[in-house]
Short mmCIF file of N, CA and C in Angstrom, two decimals:
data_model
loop_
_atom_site.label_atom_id
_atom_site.label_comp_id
_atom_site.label_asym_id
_atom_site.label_seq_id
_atom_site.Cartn_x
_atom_site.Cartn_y
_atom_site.Cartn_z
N UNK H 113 57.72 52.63 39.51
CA UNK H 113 58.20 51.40 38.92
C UNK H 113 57.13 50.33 39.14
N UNK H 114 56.72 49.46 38.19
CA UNK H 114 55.45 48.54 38.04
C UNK H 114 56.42 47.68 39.17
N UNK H 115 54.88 46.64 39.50
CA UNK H 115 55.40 45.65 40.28
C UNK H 115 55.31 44.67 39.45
N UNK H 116 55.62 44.34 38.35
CA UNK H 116 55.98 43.36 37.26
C UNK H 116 57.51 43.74 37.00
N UNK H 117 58.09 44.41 37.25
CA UNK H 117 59.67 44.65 37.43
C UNK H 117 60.24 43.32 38.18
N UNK H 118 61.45 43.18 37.64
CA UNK H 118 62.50 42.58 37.89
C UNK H 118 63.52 43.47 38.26
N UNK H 119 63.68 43.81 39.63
CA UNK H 119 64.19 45.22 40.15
C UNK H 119 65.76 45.09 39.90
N UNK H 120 66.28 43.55 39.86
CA UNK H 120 67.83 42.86 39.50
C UNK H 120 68.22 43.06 38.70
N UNK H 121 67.58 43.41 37.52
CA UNK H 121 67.37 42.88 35.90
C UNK H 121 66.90 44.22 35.10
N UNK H 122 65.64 43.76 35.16
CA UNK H 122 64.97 44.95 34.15
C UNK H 122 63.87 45.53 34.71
N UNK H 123 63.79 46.91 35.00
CA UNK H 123 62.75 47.69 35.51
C UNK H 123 61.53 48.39 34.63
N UNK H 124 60.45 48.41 34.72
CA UNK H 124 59.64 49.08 34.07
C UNK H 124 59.03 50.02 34.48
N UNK H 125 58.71 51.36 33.83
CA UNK H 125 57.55 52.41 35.26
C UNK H 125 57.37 53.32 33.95
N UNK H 126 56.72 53.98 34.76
CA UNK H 126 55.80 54.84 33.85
C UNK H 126 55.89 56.56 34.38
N UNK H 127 55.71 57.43 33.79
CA UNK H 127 55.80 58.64 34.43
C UNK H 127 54.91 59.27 33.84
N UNK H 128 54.02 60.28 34.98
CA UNK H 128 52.52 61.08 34.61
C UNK H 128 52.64 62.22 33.39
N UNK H 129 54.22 62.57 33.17
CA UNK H 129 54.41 63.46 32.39
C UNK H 129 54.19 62.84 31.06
N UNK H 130 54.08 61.54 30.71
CA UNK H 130 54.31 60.73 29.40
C UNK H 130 53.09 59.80 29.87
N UNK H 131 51.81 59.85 29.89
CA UNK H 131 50.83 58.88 29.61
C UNK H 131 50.73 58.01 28.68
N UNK H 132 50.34 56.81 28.84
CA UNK H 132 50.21 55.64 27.76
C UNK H 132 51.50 54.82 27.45
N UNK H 133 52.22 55.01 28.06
CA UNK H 133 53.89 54.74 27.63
C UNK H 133 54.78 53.75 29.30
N UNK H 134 55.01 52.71 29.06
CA UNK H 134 56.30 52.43 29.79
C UNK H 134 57.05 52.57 29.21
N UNK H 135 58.12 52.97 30.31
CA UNK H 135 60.06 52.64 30.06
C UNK H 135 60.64 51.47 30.71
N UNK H 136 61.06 50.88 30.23
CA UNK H 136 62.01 49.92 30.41
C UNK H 136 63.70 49.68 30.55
N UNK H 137 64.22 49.61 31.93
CA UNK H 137 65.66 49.60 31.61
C UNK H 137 66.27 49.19 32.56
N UNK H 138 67.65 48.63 31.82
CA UNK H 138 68.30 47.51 32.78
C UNK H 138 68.92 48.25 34.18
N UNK H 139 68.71 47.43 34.92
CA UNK H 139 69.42 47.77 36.28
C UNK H 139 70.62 47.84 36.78
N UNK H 140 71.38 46.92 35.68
CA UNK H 140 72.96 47.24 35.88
C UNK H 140 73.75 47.76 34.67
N UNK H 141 74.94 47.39 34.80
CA UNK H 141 76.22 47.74 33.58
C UNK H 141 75.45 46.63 33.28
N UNK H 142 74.70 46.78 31.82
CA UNK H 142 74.19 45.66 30.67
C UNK H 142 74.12 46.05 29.57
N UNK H 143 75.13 47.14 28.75
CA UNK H 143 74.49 48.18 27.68
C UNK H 143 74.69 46.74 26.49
N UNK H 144 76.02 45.85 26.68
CA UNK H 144 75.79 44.72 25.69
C UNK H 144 74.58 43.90 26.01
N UNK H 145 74.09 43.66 26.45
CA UNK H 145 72.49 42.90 26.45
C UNK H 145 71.88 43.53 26.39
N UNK H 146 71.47 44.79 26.76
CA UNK H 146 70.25 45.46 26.60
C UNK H 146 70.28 46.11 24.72
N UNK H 147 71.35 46.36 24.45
CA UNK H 147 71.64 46.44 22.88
C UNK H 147 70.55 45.18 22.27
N UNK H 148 71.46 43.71 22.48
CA UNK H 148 70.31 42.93 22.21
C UNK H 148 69.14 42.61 21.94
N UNK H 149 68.90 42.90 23.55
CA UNK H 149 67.60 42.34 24.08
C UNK H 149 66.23 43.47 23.51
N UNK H 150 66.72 44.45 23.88
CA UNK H 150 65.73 45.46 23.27
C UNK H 150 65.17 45.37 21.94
N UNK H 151 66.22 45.17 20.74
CA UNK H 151 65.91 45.18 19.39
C UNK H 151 65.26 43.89 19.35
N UNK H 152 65.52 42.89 19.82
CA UNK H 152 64.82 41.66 19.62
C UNK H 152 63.41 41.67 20.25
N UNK H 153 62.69 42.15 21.49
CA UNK H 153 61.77 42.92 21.89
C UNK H 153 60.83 43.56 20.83
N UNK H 154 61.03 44.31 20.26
CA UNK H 154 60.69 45.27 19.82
C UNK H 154 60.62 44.80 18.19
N UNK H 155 61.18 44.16 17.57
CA UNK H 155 60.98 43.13 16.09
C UNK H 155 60.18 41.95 16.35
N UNK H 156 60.12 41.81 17.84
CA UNK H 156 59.18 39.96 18.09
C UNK H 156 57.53 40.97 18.73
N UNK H 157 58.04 42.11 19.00
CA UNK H 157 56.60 43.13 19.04
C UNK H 157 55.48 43.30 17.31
N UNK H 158 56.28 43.72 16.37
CA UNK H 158 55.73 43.92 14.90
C UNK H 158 55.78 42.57 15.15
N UNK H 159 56.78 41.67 14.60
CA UNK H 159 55.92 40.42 13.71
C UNK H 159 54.71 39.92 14.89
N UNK H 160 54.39 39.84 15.96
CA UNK H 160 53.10 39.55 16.60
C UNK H 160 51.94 40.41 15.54
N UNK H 161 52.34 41.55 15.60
CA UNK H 161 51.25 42.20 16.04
C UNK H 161 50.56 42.30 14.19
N UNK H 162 52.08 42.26 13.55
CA UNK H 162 52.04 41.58 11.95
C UNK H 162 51.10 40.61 11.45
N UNK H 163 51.15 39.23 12.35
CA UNK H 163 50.36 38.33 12.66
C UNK H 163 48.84 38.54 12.86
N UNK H 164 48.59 39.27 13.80
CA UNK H 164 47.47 39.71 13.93
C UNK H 164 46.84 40.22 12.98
N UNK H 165 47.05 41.44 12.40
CA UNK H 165 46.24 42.26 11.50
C UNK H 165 46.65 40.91 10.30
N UNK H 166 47.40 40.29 10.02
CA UNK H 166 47.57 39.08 8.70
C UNK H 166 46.01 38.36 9.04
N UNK H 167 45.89 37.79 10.26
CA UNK H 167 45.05 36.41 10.25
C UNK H 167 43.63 37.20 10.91
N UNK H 168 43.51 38.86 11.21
CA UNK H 168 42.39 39.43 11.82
C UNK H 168 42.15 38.67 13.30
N UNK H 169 43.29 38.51 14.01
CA UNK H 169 42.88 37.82 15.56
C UNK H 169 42.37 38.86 16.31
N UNK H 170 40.96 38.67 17.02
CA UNK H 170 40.26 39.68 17.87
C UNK H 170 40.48 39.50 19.08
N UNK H 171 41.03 38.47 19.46
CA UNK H 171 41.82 37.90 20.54
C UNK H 171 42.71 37.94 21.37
N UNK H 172 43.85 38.93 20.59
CA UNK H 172 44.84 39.48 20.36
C UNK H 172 45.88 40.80 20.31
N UNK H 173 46.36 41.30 21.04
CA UNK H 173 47.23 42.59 21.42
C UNK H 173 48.74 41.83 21.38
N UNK H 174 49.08 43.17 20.93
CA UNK H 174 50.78 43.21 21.37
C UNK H 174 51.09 44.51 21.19
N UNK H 175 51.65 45.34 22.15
CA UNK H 175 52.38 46.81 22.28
C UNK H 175 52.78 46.96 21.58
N UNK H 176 53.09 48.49 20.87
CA UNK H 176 53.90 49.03 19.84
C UNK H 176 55.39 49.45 21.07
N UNK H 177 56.46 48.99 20.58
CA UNK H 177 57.87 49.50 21.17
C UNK H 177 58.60 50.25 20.40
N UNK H 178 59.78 50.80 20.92
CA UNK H 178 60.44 51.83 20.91
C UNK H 178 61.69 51.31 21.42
N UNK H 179 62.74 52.36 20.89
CA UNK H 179 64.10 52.12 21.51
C UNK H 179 64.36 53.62 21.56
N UNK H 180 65.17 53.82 22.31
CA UNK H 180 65.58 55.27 22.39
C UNK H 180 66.70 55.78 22.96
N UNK H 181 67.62 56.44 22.39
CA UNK H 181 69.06 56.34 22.92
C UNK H 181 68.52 58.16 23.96
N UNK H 182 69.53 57.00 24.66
CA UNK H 182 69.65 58.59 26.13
C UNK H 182 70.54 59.65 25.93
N UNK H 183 70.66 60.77 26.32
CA UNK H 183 71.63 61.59 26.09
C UNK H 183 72.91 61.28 26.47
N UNK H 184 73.91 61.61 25.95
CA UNK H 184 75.49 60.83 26.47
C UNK H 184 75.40 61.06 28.27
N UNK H 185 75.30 62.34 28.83
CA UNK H 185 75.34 62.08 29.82
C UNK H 185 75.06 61.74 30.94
N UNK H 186 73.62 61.24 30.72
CA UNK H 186 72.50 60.39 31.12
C UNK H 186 72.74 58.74 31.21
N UNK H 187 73.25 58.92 29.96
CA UNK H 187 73.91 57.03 29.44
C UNK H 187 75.03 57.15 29.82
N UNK H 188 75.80 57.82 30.32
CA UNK H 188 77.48 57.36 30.70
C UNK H 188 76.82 57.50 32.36
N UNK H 189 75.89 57.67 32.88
CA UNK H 189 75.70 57.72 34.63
C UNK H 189 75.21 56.62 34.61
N UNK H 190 73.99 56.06 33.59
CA UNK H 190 73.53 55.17 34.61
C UNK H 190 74.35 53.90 33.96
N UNK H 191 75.61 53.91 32.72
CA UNK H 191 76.21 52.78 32.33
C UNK H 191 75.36 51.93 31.12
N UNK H 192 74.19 52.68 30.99
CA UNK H 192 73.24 52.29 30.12
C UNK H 192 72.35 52.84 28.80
N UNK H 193 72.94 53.10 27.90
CA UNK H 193 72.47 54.11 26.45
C UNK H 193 71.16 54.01 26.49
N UNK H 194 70.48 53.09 26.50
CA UNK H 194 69.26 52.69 26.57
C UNK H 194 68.01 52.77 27.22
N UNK H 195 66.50 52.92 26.60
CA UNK H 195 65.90 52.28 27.75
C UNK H 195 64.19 52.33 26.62
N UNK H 196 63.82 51.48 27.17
CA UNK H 196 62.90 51.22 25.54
C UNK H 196 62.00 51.40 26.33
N UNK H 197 60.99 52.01 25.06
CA UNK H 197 59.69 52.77 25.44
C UNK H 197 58.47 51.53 24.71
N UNK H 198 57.58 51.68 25.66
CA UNK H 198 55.98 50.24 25.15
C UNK H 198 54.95 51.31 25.22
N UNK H 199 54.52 50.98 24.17
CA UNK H 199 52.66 51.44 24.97
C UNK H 199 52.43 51.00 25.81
N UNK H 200 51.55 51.31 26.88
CA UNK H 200 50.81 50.64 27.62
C UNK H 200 49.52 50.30 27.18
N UNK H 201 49.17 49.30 28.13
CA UNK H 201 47.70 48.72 27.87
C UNK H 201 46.76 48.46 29.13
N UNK H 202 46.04 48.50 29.20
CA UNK H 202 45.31 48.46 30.28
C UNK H 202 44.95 46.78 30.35
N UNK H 203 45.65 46.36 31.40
CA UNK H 203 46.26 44.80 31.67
C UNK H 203 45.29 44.69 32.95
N UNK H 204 44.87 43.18 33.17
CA UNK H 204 44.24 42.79 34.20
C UNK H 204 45.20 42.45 34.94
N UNK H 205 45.22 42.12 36.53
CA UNK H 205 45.92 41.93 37.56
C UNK H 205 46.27 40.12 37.25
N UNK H 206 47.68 39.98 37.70
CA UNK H 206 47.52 38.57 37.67
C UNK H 206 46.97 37.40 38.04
N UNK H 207 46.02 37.73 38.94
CA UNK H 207 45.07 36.94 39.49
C UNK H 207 43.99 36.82 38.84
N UNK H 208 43.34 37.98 38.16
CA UNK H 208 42.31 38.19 37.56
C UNK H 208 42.80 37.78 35.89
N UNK H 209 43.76 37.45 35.09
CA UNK H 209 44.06 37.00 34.24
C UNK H 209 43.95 35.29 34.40
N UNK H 210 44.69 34.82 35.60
CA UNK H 210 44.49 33.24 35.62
C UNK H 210 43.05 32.70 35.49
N UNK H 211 41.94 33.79 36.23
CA UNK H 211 40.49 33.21 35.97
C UNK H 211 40.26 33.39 34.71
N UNK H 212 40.60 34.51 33.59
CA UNK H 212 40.22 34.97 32.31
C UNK H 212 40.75 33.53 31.50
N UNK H 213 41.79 33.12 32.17
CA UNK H 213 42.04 31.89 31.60
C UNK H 213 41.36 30.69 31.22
N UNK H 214 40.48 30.33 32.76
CA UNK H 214 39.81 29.34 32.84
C UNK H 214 38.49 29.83 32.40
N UNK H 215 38.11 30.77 31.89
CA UNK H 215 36.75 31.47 31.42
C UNK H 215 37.31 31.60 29.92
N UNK H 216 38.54 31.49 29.30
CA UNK H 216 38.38 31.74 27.90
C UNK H 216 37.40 31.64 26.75
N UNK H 217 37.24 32.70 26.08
CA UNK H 217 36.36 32.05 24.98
C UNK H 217 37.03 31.17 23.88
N UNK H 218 36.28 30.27 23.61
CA UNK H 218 36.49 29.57 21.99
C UNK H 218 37.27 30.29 21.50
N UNK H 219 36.75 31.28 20.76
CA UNK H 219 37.52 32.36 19.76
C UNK H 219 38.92 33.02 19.84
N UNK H 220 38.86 32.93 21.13
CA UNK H 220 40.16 34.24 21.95
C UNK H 220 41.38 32.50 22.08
N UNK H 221 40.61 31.51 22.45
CA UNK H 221 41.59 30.77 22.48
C UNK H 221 42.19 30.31 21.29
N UNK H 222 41.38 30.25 20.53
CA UNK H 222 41.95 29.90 19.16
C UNK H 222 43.01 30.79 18.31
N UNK H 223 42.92 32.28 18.59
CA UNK H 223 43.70 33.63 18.59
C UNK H 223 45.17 33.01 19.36
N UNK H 224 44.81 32.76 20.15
CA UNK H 224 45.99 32.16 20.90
C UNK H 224 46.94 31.34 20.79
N UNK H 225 45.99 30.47 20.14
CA UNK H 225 46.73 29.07 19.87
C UNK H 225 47.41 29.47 18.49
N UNK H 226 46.87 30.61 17.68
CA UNK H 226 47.48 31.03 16.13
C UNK H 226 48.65 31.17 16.67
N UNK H 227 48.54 31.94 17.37
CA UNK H 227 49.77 33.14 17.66
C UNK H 227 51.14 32.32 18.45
N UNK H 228 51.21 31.38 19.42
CA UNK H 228 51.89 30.32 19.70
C UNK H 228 52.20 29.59 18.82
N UNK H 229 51.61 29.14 17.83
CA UNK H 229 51.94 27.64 16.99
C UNK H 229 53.06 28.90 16.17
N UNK H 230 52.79 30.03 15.70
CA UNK H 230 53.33 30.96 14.41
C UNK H 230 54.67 31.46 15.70
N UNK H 231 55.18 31.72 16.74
CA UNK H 231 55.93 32.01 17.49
C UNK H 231 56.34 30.89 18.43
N UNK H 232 56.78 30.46 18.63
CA UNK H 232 56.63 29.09 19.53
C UNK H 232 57.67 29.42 20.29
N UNK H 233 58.77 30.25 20.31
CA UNK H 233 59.73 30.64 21.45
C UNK H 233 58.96 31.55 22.38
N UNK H 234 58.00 31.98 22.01
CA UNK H 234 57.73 33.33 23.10
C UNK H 234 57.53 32.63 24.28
N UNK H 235 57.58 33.28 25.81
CA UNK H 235 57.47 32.45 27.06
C UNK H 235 55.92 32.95 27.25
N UNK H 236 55.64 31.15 27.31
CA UNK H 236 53.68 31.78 27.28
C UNK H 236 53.62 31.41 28.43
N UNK H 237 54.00 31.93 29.78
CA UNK H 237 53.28 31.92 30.85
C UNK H 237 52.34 32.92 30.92
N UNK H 238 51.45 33.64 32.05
CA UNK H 238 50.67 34.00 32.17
C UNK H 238 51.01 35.31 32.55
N UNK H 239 52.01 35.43 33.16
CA UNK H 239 52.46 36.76 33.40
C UNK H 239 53.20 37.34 32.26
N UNK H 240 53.28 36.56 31.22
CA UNK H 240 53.95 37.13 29.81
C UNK H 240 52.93 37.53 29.00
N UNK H 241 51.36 36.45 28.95
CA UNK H 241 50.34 36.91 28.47
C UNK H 241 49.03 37.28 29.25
N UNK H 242 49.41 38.43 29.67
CA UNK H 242 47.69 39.02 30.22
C UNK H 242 47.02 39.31 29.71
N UNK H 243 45.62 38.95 30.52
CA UNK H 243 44.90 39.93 29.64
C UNK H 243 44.58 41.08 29.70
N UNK H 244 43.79 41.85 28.52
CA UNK H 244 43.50 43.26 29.33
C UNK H 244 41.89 43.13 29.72
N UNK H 245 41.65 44.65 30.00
CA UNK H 245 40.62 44.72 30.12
C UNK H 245 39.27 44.44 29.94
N UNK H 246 39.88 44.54 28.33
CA UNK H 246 38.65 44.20 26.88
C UNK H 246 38.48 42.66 26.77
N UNK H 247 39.52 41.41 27.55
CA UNK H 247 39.73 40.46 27.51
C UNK H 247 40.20 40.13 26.39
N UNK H 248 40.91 40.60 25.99
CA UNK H 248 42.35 40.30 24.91
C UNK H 248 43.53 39.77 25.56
N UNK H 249 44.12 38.88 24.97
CA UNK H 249 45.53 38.56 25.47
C UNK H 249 46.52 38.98 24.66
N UNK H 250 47.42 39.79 25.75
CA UNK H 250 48.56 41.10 25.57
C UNK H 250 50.06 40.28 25.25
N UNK H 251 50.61 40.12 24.76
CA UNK H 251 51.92 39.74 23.91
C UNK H 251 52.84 40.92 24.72
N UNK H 252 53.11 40.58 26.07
CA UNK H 252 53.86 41.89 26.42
C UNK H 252 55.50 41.28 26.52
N UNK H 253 55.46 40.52 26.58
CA UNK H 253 56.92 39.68 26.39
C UNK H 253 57.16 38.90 25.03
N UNK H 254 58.33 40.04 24.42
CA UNK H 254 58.54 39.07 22.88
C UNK H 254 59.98 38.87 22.72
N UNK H 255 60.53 39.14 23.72
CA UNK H 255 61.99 38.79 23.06
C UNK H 255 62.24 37.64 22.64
N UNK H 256 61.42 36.30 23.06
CA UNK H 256 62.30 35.31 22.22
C UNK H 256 61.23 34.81 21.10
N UNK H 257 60.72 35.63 20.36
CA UNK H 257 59.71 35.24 19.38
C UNK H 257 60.41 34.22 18.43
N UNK H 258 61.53 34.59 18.22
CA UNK H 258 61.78 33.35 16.82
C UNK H 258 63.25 32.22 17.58
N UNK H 259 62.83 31.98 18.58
CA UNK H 259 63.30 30.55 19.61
C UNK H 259 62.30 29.79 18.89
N UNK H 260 62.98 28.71 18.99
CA UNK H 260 62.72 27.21 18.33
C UNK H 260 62.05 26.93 19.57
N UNK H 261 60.66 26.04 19.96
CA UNK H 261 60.52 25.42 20.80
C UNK H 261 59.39 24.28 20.51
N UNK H 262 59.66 23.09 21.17
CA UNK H 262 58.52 21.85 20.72
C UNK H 262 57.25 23.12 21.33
N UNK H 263 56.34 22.38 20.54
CA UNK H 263 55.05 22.20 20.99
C UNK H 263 54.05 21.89 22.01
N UNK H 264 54.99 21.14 22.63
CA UNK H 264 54.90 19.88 23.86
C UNK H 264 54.64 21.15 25.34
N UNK H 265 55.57 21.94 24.67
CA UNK H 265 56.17 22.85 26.08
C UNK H 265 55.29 24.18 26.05
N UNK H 266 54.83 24.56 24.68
CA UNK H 266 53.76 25.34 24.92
C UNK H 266 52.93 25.42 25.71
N UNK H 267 52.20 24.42 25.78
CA UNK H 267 50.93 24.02 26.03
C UNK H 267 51.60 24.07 27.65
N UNK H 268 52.27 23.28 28.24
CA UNK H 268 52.48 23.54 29.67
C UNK H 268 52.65 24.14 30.32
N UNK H 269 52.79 25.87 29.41
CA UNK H 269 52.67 27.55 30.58
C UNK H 269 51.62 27.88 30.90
N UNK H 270 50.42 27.99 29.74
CA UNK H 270 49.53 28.25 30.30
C UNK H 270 48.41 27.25 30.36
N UNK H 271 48.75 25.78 30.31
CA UNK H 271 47.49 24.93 30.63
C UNK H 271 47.29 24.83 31.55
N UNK H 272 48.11 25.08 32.64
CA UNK H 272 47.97 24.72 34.15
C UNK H 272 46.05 25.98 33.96
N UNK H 273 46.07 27.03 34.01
CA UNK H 273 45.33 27.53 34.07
C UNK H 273 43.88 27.79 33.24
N UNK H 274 43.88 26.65 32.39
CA UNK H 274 42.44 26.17 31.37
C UNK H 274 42.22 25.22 32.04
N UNK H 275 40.58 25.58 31.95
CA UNK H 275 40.20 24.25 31.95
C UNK H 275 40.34 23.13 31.25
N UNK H 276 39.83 21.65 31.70
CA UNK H 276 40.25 20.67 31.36
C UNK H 276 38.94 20.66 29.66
N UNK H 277 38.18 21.23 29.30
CA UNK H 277 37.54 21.02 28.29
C UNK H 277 38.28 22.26 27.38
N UNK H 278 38.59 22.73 27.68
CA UNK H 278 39.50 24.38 26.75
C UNK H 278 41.02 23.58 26.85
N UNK H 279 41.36 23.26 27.26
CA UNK H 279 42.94 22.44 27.26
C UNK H 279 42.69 21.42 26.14
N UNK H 280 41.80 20.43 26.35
CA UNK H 280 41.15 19.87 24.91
C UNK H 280 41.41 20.31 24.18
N UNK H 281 40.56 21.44 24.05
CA UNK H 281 40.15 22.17 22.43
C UNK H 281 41.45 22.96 22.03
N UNK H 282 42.19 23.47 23.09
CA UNK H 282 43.44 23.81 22.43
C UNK H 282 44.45 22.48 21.79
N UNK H 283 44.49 21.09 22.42
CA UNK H 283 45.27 20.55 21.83
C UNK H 283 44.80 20.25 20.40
N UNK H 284 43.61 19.79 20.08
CA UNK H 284 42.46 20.11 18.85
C UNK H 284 43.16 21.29 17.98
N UNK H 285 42.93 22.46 18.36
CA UNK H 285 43.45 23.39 17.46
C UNK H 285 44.74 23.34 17.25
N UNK H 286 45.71 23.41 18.43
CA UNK H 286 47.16 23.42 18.20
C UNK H 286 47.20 21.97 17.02
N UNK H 287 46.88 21.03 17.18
CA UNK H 287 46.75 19.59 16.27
C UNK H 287 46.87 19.95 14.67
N UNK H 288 45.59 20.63 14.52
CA UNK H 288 45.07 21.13 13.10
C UNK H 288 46.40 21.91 12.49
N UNK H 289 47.08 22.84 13.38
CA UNK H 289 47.68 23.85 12.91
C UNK H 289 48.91 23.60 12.53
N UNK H 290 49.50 21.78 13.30
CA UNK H 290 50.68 21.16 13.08
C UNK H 290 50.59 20.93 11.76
N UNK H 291 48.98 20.26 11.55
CA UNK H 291 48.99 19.40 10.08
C UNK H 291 48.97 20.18 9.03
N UNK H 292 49.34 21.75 9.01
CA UNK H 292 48.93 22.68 7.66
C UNK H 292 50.44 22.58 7.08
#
């Protein structure tokens, strides 16, 4: 089980028999939310990633998901039909993402700022957007892609971690992207 789990809530892990792949699944009697939550996941996964290949952001990842019903008697033990399958990606550590932050490029931030202004519910903290390896930022949290949210509040998940001349240039870009 990753240590990005919410061990209360929602668990994620991976197993050697299935490479490239997390599972995801709730920890309690939640089959009405996880019904939800999953499909909304997994539709705020495509339109990202929709986005992307639309506007060519190089900047830019978001997992392909899955839903997958369990066998009845699998889903009547653990109380849960469910348990949704992600690609994996080869993600930087969260520490090593907050510096990727303050090192952003121009380009990758501007990828960024597309992809926020066009989704504005997604929760853009930092542990929602890592990066990976390649220094792409990963869209691994989409359930609330089509939440209404000011603008205002964007900018305050992950500015803490830009610098003060890239915090600029994002309000600059985010600016431009109000006025289209």
């Amino acid at each position: 089980v990753s240590d990005r789990s919410d061990p209360h809530k929602v668990m994620a892990g991976r197993h050697p028999a299935v490479p490239g792949y997390l599972f995801k699944k709730y920890s309690k009697d939640s089959s009405k939310e996880e019904g939800e939550n999953f499909p909304r996941r997994i539709e705020g996964a495509r339109k990202v990633r929709e986005l992307i290949a639309l506007r060519q952001l190089r900047g830019c990842v978001a997992p392909e998901k899955w839903l997958h019903e369990l066998p009845r008697d699998v889903g009547a033990r653990s109380k849960s039909p469910h348990v949704l399958i992600a690609q994996e990606l080869p993600l930087m550590e969260h520490e090593d993402t907050k510096r990727a932050y303050a090192d952003i490029s121009k380009d990758t931030l501007r990828d960024l700022c597309v992809v926020l202004h066009a989704f504005k519910g997604l929760d853009s903290i930092a542990k929602n957007l890592p990066f990976t390896t390649d220094r792409r930022i990963a869209f691994i949290d989409t359930e609330h892609w089509n939440r209404s949210r000011a603008r205002k509040e964007l900018k305050l998940h992950i500015g803490s971690h830009l610098s003060s001349k890239r915090r600029h240039h994002a309000e600059k870009i985010l600016d431009k992207l109000s006025d289209r």
